[in-house]
PDB file of C-alpha atoms in Angstrom:
ATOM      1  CA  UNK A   1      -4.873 -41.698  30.243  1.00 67.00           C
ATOM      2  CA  UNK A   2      -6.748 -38.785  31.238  1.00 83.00           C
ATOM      3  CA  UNK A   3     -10.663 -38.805  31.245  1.00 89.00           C
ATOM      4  CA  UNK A   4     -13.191 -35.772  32.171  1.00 95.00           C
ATOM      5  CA  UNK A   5     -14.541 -36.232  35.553  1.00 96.00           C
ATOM      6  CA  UNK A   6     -18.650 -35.206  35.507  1.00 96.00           C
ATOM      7  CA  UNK A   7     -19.855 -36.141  39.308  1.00 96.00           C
ATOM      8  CA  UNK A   8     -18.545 -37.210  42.974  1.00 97.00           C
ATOM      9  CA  UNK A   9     -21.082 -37.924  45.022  1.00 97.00           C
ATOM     10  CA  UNK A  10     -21.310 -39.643  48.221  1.00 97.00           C
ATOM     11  CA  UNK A  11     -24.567 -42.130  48.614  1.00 97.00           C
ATOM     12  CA  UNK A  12     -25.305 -40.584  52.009  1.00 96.00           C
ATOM     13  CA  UNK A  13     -27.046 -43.605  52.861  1.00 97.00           C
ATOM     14  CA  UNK A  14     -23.884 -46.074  52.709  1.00 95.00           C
ATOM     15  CA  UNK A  15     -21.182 -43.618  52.757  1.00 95.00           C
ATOM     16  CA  UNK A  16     -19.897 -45.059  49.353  1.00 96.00           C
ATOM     17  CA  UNK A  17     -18.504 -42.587  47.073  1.00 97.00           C
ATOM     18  CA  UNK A  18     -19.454 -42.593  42.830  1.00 97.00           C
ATOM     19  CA  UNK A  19     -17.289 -41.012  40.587  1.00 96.00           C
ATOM     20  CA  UNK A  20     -18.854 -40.725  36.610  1.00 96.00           C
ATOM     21  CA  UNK A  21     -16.092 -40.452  34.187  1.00 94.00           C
ATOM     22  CA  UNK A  22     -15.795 -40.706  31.011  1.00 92.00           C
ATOM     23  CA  UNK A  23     -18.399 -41.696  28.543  1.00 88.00           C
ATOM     24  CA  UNK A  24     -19.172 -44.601  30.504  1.00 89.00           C
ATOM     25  CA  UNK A  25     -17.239 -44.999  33.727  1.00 92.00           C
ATOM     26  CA  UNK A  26     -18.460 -45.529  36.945  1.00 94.00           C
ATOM     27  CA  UNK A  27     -15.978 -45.828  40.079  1.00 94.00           C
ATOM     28  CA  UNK A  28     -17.323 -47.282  43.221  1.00 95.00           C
ATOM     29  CA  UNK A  29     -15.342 -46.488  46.944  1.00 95.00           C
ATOM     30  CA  UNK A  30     -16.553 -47.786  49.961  1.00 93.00           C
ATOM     31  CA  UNK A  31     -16.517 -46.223  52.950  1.00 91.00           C
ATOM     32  CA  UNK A  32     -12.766 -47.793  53.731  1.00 88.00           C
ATOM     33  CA  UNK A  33     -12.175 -45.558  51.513  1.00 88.00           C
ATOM     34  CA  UNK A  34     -11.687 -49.063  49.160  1.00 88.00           C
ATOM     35  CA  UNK A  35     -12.216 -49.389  45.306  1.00 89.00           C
ATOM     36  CA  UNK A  36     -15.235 -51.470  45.482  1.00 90.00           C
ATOM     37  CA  UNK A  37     -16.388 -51.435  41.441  1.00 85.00           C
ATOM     38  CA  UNK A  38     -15.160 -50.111  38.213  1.00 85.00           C
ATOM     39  CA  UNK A  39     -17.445 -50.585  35.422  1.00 86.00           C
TER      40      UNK A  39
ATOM     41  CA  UNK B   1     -45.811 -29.950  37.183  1.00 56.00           C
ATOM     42  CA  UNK B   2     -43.337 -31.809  35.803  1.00 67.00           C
ATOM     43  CA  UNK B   3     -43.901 -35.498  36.004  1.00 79.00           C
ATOM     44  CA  UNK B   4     -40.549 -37.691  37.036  1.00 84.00           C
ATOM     45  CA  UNK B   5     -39.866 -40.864  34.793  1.00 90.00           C
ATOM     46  CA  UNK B   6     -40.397 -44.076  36.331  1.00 93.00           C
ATOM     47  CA  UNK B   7     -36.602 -44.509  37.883  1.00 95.00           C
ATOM     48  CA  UNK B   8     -37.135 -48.333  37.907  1.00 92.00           C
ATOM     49  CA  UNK B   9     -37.789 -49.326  34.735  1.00 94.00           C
ATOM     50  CA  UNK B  10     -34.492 -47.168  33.467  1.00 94.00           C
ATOM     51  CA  UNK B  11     -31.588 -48.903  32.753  1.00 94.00           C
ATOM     52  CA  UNK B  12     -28.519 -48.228  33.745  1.00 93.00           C
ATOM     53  CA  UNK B  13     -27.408 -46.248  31.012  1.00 94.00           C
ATOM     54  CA  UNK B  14     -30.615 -43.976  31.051  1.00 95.00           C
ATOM     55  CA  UNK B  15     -30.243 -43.049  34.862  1.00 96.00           C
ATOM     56  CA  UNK B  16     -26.748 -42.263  34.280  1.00 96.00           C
ATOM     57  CA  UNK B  17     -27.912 -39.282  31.367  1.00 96.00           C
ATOM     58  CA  UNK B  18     -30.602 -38.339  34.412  1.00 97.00           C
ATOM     59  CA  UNK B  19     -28.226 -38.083  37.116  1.00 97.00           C
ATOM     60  CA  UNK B  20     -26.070 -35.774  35.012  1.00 97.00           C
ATOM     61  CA  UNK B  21     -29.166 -33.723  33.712  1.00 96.00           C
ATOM     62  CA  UNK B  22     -30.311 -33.360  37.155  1.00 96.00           C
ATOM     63  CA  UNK B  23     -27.901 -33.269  39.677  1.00 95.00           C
ATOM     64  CA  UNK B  24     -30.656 -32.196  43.161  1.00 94.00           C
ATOM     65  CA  UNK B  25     -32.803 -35.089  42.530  1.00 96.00           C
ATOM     66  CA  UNK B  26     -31.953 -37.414  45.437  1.00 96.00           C
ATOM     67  CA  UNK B  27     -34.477 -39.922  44.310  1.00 96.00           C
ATOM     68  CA  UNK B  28     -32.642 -40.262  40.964  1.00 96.00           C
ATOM     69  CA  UNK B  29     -29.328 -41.117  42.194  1.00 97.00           C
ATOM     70  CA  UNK B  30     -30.728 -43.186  45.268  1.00 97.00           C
ATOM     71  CA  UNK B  31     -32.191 -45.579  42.094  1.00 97.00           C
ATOM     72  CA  UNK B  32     -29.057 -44.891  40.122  1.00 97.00           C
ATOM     73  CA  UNK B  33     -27.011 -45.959  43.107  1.00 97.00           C
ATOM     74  CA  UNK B  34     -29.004 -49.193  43.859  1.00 96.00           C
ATOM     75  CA  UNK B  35     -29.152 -49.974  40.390  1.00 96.00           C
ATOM     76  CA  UNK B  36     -25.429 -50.361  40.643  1.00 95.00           C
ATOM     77  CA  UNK B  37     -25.603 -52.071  44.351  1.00 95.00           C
ATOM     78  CA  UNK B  38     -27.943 -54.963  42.477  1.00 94.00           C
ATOM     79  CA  UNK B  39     -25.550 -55.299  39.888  1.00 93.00           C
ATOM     80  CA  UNK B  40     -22.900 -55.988  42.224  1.00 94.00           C
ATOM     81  CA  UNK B  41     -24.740 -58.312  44.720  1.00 94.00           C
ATOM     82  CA  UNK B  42     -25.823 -60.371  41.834  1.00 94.00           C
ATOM     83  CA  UNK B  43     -21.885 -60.902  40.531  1.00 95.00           C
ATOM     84  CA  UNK B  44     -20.990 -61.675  44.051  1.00 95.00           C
ATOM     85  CA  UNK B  45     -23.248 -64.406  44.699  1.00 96.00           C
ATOM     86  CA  UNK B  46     -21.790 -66.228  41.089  1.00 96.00           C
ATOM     87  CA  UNK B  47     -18.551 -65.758  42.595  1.00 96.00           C
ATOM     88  CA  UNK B  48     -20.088 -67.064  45.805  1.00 96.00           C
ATOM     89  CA  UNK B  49     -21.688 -70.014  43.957  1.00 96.00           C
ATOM     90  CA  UNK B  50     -18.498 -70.707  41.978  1.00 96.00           C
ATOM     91  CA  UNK B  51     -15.965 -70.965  45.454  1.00 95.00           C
ATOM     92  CA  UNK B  52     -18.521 -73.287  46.695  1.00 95.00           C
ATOM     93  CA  UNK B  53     -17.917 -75.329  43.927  1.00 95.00           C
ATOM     94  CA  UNK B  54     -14.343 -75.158  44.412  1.00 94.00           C
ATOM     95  CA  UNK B  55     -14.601 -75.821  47.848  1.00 92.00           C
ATOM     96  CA  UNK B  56     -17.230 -77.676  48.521  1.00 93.00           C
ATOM     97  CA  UNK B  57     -16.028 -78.941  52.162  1.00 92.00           C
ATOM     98  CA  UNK B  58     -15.734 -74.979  53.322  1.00 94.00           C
ATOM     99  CA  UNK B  59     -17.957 -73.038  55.098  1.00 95.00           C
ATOM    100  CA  UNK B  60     -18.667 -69.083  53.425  1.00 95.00           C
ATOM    101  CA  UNK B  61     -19.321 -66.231  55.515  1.00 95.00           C
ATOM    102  CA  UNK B  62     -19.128 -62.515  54.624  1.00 94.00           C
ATOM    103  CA  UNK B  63     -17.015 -60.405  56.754  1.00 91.00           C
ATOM    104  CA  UNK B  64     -19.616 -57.719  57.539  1.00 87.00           C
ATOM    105  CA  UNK B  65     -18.060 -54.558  57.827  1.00 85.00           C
ATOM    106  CA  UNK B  66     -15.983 -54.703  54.771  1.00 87.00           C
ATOM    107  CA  UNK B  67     -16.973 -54.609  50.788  1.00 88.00           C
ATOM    108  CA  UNK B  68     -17.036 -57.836  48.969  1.00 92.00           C
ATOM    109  CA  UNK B  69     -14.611 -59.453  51.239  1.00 92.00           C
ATOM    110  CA  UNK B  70     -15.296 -63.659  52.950  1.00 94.00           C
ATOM    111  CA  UNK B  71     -13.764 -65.991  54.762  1.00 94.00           C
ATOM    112  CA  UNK B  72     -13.547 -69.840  53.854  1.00 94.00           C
ATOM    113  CA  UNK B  73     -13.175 -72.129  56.551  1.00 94.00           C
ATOM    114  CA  UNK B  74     -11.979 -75.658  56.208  1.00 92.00           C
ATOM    115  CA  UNK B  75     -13.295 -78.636  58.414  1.00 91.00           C
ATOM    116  CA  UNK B  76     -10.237 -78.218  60.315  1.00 92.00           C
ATOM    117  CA  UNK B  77     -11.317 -74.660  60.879  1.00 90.00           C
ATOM    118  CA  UNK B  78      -8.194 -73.112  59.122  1.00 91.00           C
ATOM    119  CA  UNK B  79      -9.570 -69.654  57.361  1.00 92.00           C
ATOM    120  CA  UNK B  80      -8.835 -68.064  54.255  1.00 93.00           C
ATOM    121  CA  UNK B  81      -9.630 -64.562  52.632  1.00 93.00           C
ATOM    122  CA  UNK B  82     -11.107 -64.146  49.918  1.00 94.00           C
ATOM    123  CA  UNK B  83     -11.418 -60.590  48.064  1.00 93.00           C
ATOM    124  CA  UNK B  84     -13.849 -60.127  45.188  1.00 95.00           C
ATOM    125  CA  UNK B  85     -12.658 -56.996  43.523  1.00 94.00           C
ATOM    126  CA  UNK B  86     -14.949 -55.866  40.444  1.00 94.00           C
ATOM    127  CA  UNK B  87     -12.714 -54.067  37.586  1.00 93.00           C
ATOM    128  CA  UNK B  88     -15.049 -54.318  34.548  1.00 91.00           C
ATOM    129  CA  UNK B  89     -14.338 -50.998  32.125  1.00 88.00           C
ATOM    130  CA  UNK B  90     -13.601 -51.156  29.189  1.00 85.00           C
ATOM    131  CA  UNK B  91     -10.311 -48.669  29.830  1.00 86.00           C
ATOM    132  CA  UNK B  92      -7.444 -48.942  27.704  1.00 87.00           C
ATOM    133  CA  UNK B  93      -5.314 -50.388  30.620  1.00 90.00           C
ATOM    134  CA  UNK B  94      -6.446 -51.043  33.971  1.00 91.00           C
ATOM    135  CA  UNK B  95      -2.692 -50.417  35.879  1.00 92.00           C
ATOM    136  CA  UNK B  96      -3.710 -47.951  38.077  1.00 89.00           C
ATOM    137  CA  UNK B  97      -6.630 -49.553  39.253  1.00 90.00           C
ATOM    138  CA  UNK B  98      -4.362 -52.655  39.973  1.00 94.00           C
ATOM    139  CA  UNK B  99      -2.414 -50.059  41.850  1.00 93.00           C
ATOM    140  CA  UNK B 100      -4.939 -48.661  44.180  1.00 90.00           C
ATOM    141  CA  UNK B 101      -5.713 -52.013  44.820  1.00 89.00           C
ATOM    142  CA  UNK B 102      -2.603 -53.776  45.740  1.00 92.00           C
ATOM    143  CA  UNK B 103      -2.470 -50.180  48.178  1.00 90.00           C
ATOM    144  CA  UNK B 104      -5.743 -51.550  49.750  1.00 86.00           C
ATOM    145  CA  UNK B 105      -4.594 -55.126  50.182  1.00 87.00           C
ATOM    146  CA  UNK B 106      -1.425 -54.234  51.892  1.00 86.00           C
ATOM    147  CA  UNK B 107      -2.380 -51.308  54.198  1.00 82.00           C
ATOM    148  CA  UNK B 108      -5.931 -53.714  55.453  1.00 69.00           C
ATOM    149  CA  UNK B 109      -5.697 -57.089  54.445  1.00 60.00           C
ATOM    150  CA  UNK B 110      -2.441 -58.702  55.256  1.00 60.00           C
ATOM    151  CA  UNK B 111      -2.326 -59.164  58.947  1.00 65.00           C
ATOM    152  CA  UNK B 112      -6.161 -60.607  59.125  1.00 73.00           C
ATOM    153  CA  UNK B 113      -5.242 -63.674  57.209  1.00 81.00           C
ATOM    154  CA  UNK B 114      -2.310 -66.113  56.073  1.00 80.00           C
ATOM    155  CA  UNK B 115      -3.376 -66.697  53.123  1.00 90.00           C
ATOM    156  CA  UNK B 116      -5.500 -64.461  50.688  1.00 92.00           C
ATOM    157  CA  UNK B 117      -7.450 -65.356  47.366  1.00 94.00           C
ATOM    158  CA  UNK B 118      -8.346 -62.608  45.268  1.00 95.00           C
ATOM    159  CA  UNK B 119     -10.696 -63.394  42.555  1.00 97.00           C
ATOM    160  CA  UNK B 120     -11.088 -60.469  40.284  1.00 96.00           C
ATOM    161  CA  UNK B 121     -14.483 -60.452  38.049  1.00 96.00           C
ATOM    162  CA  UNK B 122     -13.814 -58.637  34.807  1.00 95.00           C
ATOM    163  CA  UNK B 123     -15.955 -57.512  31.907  1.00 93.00           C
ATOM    164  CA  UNK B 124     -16.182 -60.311  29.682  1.00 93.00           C
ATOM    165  CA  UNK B 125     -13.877 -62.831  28.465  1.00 94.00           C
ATOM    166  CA  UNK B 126     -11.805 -61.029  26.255  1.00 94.00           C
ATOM    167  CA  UNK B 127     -11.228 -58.140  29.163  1.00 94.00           C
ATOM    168  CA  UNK B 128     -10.560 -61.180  31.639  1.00 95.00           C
ATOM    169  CA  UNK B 129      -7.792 -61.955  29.074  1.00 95.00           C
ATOM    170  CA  UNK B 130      -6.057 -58.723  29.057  1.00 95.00           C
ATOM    171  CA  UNK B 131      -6.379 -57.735  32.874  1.00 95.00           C
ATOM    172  CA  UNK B 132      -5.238 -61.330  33.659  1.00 95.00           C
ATOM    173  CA  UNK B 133      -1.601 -60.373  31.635  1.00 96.00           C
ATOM    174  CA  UNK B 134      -1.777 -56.953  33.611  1.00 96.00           C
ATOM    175  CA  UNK B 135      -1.797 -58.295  36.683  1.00 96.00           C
ATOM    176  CA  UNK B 136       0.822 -60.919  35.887  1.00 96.00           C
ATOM    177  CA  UNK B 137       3.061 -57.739  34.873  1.00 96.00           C
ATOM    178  CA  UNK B 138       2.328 -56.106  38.164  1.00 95.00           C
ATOM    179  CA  UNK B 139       3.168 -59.166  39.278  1.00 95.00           C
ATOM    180  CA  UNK B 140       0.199 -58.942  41.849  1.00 94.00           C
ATOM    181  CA  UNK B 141       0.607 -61.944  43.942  1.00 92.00           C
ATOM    182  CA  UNK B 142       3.948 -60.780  45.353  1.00 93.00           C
ATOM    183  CA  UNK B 143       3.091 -57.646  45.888  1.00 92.00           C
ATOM    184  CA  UNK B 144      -0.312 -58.178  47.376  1.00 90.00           C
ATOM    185  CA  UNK B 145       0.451 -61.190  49.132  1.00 89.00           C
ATOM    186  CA  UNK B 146      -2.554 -62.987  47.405  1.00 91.00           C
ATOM    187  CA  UNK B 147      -3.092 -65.785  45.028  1.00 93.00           C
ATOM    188  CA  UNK B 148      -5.469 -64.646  42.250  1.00 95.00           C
ATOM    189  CA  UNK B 149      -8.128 -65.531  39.924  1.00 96.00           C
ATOM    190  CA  UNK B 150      -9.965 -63.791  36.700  1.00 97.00           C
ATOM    191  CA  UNK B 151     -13.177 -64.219  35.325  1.00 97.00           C
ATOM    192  CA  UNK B 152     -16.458 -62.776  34.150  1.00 96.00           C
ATOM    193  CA  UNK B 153     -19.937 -63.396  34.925  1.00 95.00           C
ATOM    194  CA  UNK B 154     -21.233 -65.021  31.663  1.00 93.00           C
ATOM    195  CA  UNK B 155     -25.160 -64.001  30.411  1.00 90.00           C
ATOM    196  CA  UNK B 156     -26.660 -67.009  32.354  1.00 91.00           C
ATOM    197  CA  UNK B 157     -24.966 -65.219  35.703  1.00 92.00           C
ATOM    198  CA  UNK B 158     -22.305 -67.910  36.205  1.00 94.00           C
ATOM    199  CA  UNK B 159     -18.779 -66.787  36.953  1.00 96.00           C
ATOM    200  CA  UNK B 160     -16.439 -68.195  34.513  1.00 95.00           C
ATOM    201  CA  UNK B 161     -12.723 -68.260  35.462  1.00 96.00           C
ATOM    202  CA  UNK B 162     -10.460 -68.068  32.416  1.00 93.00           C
TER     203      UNK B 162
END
């Protein structure tokens, strides 16, 4: 399963990091460096 | 000048398209981001509200420097874990998210604890359904060292557990 990756960004104010992929997926990490959401 | 769109009243969906159209607006992504933070606070608490239920004799508390993560403690003041891990795509199969998970429960989890619940708060009912046989195939309580729940949060906000 291979999707298109279209942002990483870090939320500067939490230190989470988003990753949009896909048509519609959102990955959450905290700053554990833990999979906190994937929606 | 350009005028910006009111970030609040987009949903979810529309700040997502914005986001991607304009990758240097801060403001955009700061409302994208907490868009997604809300969303998340509000499925914990119905997972909160739905342990209480379960054990209504056991105190709550968040541990504060980790994500989604509490302790219940019994009148005898024995404490449990309890994760609340969020995988709610709509992917095909959700192994390697189960994966990078069981990764996170062994390498920080394990020695806090003796015993662990992870309740895992999926899409909707029928997703619940499926990631509840993939995690039986991983065979996720073994390896994680955690008993395990799956639900969804229904429309009303109340965590169901299938």
């Amino acid at each position: 399963m291979y999707l298109p990756i279209y942002l990483v960004r870090l939320d500067e104010r939490t230190g989470n990091v988003f990753i949009l992929a896909g048509e519609e997926l959102e990955i959450l990490i905290d700053h554990n460096g833990e999979l906190v959401n994937d929606d | 000048m350009m005028t910006k769109p009111n970030f609040q009243v987009m949903s979810r969906k529309q700040l997502r398209a914005y986001v991607l159209a304009h990758r240097d607006d801060d403001e955009a992504f700061y409302a994208y981001a907490d868009k997604i933070y809300e969303s998340i606070a509000a499925a914990e608490s119905s997972v909160i509200e739905w342990l209480k239920l379960q054990n209504p004799h056991q105190a709550i508390t968040k541990i504060p420097e980790k994500s989604s993560t509490f302790v219940l403690t019994d009148n005898e003041g024995n404490q449990r874990g309890v994760k609340v891990q969020f995988i709610r795509s709509s992917l095909p199969t959700h192994k390697p998210f189960i994966e990078l998970f069981i990764e996170d429960m062994l390498r920080d989890n394990q020695t806090e604890f003796i015993s662990w619940l992870t309740v895992f708060v999926s899409k909707n009912e029928t997703e619940a359904l499926e990631l509840d046989s993939e995690l039986t195939e991983a065979n996720f309580n073994n390896r994680a060292k955690s008993s395990w729940v799956v639900g969804y949060v229904d429309l009303d906000g109340k965590f169901n557990k299938i």
